[in-house]
PDB file of C-alpha atoms in Angstrom:
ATOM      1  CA  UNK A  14     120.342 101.144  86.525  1.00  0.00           C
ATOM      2  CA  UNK A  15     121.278  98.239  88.823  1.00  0.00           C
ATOM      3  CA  UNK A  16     117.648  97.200  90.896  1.00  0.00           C
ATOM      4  CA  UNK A  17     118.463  97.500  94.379  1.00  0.00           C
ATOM      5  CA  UNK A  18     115.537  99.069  96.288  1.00  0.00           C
ATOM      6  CA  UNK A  19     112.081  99.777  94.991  1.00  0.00           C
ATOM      7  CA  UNK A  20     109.878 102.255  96.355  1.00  0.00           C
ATOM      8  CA  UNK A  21     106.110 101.457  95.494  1.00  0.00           C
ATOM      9  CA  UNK A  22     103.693 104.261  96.123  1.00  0.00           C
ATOM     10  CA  UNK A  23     100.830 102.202  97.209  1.00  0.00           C
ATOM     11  CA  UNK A  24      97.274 103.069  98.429  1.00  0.00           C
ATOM     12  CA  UNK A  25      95.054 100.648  95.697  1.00  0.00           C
ATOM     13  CA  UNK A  26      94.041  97.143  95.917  1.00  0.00           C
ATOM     14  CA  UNK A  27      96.669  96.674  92.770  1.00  0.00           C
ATOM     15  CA  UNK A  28      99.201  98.272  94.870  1.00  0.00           C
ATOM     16  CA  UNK A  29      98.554  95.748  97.686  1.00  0.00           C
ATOM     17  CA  UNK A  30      99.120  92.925  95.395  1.00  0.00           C
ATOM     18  CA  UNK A  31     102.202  93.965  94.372  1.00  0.00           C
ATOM     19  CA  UNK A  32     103.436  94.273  97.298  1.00  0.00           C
ATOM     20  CA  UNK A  33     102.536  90.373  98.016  1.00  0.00           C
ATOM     21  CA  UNK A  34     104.386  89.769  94.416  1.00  0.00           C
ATOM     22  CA  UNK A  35     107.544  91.873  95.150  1.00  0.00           C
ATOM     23  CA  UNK A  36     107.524  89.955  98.684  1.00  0.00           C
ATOM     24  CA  UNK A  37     107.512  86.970  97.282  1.00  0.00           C
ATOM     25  CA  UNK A  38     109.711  87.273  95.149  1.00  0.00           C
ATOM     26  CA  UNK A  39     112.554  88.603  97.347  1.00  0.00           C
ATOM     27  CA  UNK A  40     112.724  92.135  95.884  1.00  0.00           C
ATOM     28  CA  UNK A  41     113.741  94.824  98.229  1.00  0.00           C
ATOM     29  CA  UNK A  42     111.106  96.998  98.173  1.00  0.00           C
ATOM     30  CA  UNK A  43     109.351  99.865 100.348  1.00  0.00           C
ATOM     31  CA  UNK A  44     105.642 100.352 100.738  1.00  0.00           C
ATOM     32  CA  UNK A  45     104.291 104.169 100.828  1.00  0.00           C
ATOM     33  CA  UNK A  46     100.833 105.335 101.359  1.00  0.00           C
ATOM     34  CA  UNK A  47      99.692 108.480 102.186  1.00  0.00           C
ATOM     35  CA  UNK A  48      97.524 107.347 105.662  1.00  0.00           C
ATOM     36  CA  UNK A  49      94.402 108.905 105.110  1.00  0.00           C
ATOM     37  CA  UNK A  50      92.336 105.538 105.111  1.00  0.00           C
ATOM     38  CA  UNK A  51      92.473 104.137 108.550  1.00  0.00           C
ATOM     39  CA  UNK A  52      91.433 101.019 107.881  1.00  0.00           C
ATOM     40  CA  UNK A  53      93.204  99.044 105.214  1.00  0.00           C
ATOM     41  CA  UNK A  54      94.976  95.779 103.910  1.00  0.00           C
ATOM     42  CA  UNK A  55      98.491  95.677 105.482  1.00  0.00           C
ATOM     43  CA  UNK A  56     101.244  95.122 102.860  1.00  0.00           C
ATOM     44  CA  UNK A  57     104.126  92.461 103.609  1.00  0.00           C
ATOM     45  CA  UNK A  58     106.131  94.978 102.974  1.00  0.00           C
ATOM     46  CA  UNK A  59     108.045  97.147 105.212  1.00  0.00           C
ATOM     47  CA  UNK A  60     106.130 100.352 105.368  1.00  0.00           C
ATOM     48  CA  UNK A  61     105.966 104.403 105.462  1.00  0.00           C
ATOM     49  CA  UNK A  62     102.707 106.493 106.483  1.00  0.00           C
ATOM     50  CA  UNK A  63     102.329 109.766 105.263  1.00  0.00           C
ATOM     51  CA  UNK A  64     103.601 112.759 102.721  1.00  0.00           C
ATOM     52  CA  UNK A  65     107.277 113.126 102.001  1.00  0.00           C
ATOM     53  CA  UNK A  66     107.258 117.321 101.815  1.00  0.00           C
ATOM     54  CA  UNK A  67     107.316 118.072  98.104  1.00  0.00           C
ATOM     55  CA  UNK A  68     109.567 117.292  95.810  1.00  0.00           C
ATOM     56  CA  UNK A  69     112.338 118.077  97.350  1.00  0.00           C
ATOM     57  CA  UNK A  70     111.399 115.641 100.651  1.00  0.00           C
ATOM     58  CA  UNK A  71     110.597 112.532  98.287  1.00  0.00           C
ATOM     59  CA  UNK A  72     114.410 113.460  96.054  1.00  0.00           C
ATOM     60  CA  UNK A  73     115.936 112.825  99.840  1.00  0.00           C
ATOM     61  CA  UNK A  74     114.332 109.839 100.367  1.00  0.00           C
ATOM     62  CA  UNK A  75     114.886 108.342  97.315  1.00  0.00           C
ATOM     63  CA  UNK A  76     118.723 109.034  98.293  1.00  0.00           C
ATOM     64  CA  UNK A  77     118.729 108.565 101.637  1.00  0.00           C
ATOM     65  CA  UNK A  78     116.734 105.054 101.123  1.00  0.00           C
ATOM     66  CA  UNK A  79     118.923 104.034  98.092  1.00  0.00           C
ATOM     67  CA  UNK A  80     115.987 103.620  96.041  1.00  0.00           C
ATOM     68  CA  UNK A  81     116.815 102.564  92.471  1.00  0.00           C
ATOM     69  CA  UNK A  82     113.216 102.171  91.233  1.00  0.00           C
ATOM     70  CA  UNK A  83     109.741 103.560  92.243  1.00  0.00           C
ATOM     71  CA  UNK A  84     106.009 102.345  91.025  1.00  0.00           C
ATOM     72  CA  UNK A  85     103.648 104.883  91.408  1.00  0.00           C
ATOM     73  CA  UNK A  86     100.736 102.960  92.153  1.00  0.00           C
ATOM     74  CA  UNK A  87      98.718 105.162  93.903  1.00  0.00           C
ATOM     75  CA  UNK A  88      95.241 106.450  93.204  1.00  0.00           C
ATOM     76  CA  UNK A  89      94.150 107.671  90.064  1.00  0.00           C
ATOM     77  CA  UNK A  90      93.222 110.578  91.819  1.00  0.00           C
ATOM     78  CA  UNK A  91      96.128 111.279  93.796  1.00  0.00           C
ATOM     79  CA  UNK A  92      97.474 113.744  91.200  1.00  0.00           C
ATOM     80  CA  UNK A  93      99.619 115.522  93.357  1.00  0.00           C
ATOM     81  CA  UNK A  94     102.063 112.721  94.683  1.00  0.00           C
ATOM     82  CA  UNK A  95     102.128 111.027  90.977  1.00  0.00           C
ATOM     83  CA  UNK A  96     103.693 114.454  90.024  1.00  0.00           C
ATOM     84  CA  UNK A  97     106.042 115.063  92.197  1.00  0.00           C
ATOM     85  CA  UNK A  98     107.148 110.766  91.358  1.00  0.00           C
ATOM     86  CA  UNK A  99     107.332 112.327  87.989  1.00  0.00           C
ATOM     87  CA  UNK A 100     109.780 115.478  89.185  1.00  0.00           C
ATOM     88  CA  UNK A 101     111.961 113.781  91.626  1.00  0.00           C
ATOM     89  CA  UNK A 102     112.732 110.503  89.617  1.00  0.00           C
ATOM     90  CA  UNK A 103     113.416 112.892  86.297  1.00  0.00           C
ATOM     91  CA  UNK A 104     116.055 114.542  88.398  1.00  0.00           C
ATOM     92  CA  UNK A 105     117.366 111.753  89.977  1.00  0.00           C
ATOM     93  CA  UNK A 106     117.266 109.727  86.827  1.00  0.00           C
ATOM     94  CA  UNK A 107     115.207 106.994  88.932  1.00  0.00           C
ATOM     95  CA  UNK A 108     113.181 104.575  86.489  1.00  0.00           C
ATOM     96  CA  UNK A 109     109.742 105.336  87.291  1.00  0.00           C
ATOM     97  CA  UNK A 110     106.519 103.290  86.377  1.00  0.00           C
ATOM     98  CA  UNK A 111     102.936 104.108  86.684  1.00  0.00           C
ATOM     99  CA  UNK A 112     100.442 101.002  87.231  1.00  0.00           C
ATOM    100  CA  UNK A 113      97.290 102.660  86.450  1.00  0.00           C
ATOM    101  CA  UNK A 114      93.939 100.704  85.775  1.00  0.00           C
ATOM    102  CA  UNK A 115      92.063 101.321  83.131  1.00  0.00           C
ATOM    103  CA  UNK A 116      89.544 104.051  82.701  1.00  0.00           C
ATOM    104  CA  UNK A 117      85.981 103.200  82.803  1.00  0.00           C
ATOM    105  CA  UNK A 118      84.098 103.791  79.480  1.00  0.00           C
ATOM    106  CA  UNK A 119      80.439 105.177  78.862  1.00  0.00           C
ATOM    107  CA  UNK A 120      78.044 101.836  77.886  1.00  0.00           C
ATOM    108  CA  UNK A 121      74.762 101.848  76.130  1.00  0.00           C
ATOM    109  CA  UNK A 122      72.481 102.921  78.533  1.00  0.00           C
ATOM    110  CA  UNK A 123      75.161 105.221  80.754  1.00  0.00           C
ATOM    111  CA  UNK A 124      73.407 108.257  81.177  1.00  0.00           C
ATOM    112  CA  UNK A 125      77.007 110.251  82.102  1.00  0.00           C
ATOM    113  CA  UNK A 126      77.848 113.740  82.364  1.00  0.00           C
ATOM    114  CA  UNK A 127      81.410 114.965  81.689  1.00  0.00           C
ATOM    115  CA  UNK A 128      83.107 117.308  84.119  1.00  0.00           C
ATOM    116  CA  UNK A 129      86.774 117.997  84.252  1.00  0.00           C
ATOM    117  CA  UNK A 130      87.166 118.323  88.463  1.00  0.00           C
ATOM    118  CA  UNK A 131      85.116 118.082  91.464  1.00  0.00           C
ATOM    119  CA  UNK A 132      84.157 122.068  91.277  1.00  0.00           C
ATOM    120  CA  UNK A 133      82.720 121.533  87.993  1.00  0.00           C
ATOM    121  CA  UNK A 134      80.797 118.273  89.183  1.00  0.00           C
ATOM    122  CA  UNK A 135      79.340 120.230  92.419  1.00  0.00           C
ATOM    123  CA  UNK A 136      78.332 123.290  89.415  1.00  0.00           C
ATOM    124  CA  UNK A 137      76.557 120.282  87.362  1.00  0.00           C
ATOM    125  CA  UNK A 138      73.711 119.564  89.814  1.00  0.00           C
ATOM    126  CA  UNK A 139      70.756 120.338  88.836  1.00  0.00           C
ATOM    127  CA  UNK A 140      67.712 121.458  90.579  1.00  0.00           C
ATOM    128  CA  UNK A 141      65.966 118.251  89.992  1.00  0.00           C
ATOM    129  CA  UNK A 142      68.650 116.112  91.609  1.00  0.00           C
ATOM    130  CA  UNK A 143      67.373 115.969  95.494  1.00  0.00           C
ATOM    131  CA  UNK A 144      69.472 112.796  96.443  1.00  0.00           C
ATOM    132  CA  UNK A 145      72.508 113.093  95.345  1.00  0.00           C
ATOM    133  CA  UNK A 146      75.172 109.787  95.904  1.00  0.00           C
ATOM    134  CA  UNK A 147      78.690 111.518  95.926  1.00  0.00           C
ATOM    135  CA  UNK A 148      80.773 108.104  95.864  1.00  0.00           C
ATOM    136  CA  UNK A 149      83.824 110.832  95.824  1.00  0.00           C
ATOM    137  CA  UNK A 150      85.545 109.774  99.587  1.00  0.00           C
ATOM    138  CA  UNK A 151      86.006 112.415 101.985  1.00  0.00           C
ATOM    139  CA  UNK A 152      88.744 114.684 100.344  1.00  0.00           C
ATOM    140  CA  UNK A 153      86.507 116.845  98.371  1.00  0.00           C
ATOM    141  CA  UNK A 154      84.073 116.988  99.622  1.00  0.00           C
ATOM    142  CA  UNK A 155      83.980 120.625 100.773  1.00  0.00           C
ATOM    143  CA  UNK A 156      83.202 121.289  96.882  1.00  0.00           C
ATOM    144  CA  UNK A 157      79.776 120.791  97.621  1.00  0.00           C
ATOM    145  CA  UNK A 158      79.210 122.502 100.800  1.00  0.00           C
ATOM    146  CA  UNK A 159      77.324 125.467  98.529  1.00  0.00           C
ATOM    147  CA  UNK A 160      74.902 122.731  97.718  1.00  0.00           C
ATOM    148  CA  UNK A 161      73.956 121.216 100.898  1.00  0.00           C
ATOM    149  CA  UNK A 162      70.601 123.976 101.149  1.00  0.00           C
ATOM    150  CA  UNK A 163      69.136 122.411  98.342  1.00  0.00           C
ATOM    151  CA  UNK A 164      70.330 118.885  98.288  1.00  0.00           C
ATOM    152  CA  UNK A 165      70.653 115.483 100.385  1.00  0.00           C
ATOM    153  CA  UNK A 166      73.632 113.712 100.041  1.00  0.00           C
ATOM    154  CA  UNK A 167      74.523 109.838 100.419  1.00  0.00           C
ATOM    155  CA  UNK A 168      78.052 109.503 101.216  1.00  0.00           C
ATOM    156  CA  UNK A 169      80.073 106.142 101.217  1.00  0.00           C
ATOM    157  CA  UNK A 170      83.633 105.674 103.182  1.00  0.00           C
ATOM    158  CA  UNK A 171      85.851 102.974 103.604  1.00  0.00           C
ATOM    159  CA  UNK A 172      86.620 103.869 107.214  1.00  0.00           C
ATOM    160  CA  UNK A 173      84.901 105.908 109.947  1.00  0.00           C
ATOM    161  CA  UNK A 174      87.141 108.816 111.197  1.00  0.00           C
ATOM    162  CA  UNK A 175      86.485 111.454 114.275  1.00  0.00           C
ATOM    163  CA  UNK A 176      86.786 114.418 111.296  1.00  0.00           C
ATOM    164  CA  UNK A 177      83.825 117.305 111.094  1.00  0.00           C
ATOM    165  CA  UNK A 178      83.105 116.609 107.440  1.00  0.00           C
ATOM    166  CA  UNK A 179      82.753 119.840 105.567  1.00  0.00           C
ATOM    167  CA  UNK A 180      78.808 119.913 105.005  1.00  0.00           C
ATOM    168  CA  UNK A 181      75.849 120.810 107.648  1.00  0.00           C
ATOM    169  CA  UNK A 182      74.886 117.353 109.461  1.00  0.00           C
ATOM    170  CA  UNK A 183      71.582 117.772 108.257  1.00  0.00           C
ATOM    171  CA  UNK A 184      72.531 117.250 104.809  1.00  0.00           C
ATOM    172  CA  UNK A 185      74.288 113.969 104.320  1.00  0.00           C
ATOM    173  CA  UNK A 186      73.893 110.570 105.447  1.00  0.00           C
ATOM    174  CA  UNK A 187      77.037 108.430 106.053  1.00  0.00           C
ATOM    175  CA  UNK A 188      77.622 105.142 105.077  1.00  0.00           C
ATOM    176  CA  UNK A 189      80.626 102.932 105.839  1.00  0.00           C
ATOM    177  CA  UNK A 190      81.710 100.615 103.869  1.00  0.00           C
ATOM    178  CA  UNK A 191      84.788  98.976 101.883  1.00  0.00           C
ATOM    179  CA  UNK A 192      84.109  97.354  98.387  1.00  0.00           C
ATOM    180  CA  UNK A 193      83.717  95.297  96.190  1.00  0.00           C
ATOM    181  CA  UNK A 194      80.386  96.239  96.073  1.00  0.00           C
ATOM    182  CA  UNK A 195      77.592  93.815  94.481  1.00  0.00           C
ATOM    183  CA  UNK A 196      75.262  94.849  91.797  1.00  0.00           C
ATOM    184  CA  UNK A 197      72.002  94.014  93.665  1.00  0.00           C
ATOM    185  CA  UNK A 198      73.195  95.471  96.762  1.00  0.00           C
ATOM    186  CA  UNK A 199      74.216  98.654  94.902  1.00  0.00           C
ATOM    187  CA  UNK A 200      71.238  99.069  93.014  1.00  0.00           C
ATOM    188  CA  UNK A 201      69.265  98.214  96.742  1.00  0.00           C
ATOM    189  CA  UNK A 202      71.312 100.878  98.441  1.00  0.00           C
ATOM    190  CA  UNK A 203      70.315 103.344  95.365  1.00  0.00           C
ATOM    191  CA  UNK A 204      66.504 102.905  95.375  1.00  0.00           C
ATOM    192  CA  UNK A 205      66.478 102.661  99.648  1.00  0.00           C
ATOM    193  CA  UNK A 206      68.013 106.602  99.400  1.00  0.00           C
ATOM    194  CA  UNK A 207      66.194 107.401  96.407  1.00  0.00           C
ATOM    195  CA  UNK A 208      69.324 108.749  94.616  1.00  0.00           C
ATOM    196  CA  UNK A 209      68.511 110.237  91.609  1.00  0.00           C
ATOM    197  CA  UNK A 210      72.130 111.466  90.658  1.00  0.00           C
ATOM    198  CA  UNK A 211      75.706 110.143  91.078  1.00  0.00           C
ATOM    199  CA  UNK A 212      78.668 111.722  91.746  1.00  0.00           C
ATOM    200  CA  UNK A 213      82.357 109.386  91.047  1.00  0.00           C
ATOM    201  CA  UNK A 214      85.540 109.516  89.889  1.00  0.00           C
ATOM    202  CA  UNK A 215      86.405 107.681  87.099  1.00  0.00           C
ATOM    203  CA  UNK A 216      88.722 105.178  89.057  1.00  0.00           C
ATOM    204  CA  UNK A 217      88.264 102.325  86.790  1.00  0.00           C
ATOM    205  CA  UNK A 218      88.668  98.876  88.242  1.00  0.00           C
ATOM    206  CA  UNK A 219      86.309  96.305  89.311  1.00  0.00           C
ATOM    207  CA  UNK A 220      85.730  96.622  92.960  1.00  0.00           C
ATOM    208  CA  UNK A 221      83.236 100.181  93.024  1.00  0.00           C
ATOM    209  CA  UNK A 222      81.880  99.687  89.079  1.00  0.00           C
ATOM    210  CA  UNK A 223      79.096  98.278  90.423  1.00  0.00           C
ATOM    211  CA  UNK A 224      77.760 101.452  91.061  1.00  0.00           C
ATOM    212  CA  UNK A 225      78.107 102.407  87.607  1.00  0.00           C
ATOM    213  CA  UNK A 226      75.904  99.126  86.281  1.00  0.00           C
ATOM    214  CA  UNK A 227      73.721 100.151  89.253  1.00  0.00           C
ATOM    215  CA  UNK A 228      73.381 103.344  87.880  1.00  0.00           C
ATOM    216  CA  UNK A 229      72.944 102.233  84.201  1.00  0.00           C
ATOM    217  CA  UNK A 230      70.179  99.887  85.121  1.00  0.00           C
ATOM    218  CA  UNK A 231      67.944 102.183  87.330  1.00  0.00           C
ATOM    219  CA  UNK A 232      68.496 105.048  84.904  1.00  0.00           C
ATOM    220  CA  UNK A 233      70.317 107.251  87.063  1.00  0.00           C
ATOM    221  CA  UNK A 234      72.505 109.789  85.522  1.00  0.00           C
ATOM    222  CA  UNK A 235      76.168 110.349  86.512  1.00  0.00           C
ATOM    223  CA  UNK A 236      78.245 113.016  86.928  1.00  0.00           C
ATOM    224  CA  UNK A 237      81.827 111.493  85.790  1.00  0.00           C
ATOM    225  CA  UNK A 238      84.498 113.683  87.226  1.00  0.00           C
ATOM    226  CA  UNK A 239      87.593 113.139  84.465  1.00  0.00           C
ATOM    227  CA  UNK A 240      91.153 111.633  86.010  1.00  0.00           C
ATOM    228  CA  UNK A 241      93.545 114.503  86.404  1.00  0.00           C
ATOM    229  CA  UNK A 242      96.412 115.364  83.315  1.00  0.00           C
ATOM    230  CA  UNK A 243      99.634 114.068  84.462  1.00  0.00           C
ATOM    231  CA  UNK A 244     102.687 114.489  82.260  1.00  0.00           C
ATOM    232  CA  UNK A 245     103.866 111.230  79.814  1.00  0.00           C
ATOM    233  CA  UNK A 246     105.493 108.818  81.352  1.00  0.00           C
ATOM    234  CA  UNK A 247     106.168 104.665  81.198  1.00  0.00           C
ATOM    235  CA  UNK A 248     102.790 102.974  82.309  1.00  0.00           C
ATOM    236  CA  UNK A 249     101.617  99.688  82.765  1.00  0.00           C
ATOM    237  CA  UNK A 250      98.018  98.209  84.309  1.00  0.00           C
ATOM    238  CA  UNK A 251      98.784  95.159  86.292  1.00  0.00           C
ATOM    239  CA  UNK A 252     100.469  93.746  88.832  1.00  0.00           C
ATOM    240  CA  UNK A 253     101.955  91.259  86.821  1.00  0.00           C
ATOM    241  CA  UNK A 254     103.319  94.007  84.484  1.00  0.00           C
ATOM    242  CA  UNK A 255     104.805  95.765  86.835  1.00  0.00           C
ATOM    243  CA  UNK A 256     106.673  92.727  87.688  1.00  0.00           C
ATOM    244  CA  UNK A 257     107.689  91.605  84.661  1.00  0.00           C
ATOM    245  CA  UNK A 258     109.270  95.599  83.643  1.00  0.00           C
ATOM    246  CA  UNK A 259     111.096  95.120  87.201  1.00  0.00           C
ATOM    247  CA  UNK A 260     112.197  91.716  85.798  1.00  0.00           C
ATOM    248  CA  UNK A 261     113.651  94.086  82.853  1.00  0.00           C
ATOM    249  CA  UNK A 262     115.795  96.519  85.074  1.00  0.00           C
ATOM    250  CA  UNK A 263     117.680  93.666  86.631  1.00  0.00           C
TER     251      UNK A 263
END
């Protein structure tokens, strides 16, 4: 299919320097994040804010925009919109590419704990974990509301927003902040709270593994909450790959 517009589903650091790539290299191309961070790097890009209504919403889009490509860049986590990328571009016979970063990987010394979702993560806290780090964003965090009687909880966001969070106020402290994060000031912020448990997504990348070596080197255990299943389809991990299967489609 002849390139003529590319729609990048953006909302990671990766995603932002595409866009810089795609701008500079005079590619038509449309920027798409879902809004929920307030405060982020803007794109050179022209831009959209918020859902597109389904499947159905995002297969008019793509029309109505004349989009001939998409790269799903977004989150590892954002399972939903990567699915309906899937749906719509199968139907429209669109050329669709995920950029995904790598997973992270359990090291020697990674004291991790396997759950498949955020329910199951919120199930695996024990009794003894008092202080609990949930390095999880705000999304889910209603998962743990059953917990908040018998556990603190040190939360990290990139932005600070006017939303009631779903957990009692006396439960949580809030900390704002956008990586990357360093080791020594990750492994300061972990013995200042006294977290004795973890709580992430396995986003993979550089900028919030800190954490992770943090975690390794204090001894903390972590509760690794697994990426969601997503049907096959083409994938890259860079940037720079991502440009060069555009290059292809030409």
């Amino acid at each position: 299919m002849a390139m003529t517009q590319v729609l990048l589903l953006g909302g990671t650091f990766d995603a932002y320097v595409l866009s810089t790539k795609l701008h500079e290299a005079g590619i038509p191309a449309i920027y798409s994040y879902a809004g929920a961070t307030l405060t982020r790097r803007t794109p050179a890009l022209p831009t959209r804010v918020g859902g597109f209504g389904g499947v159905q919403g995002l297969m008019q889009y793509l029309r109505e925009q004349h989009i001939s490509h998409v790269v799903d860049a977004t989150h590892p986590f954002a399972a939903q919109m990567s699915s309906n990328a899937i749906s719509a571009c199968a139907e429209l016979g669109i050329p669709l590419l995920a950029m995904e970063r790598p997973a992270w990987s359990a090291q020697p010394g990674d004291q991790w704990i396997p759950v498949p979702n955020m329910a199951a993560a919120a199930l695996a806290l024990e009794a003894r974990f008092k202080n609990i780090f949930l390095a999880i964003g705000r999304k889910q965090l209603a998962a743990f509301a059953g917990q908040a009687a018998t556990h603190h909880f040190v939360l990290r966001v990139v932005d600070q927003a006017d939303e009631v969070l779903p957990l009692p106020p006396s439960s949580y402290q809030l900390i704002v902040a956008r990586g990357p994060f360093a080791l020594d000031d990750e492994i300061a912020l972990l013995q200042h709270h006294a977290v004795d448990c973890i709580v992430s997504k396995n986003a993979g990348g550089a900028d919030t593994y800190a954490k992770i070596e943090a975690a390794r080197a204090l001894q903390i255990p972590v509760i690794m909450v697994d990426r969601p299943q997503l049907p096959a389809r083409m994938q890259c991990q860079t940037p720079q790959q991502a440009m060069d299967w555009l290059a292809g489609q030409r």
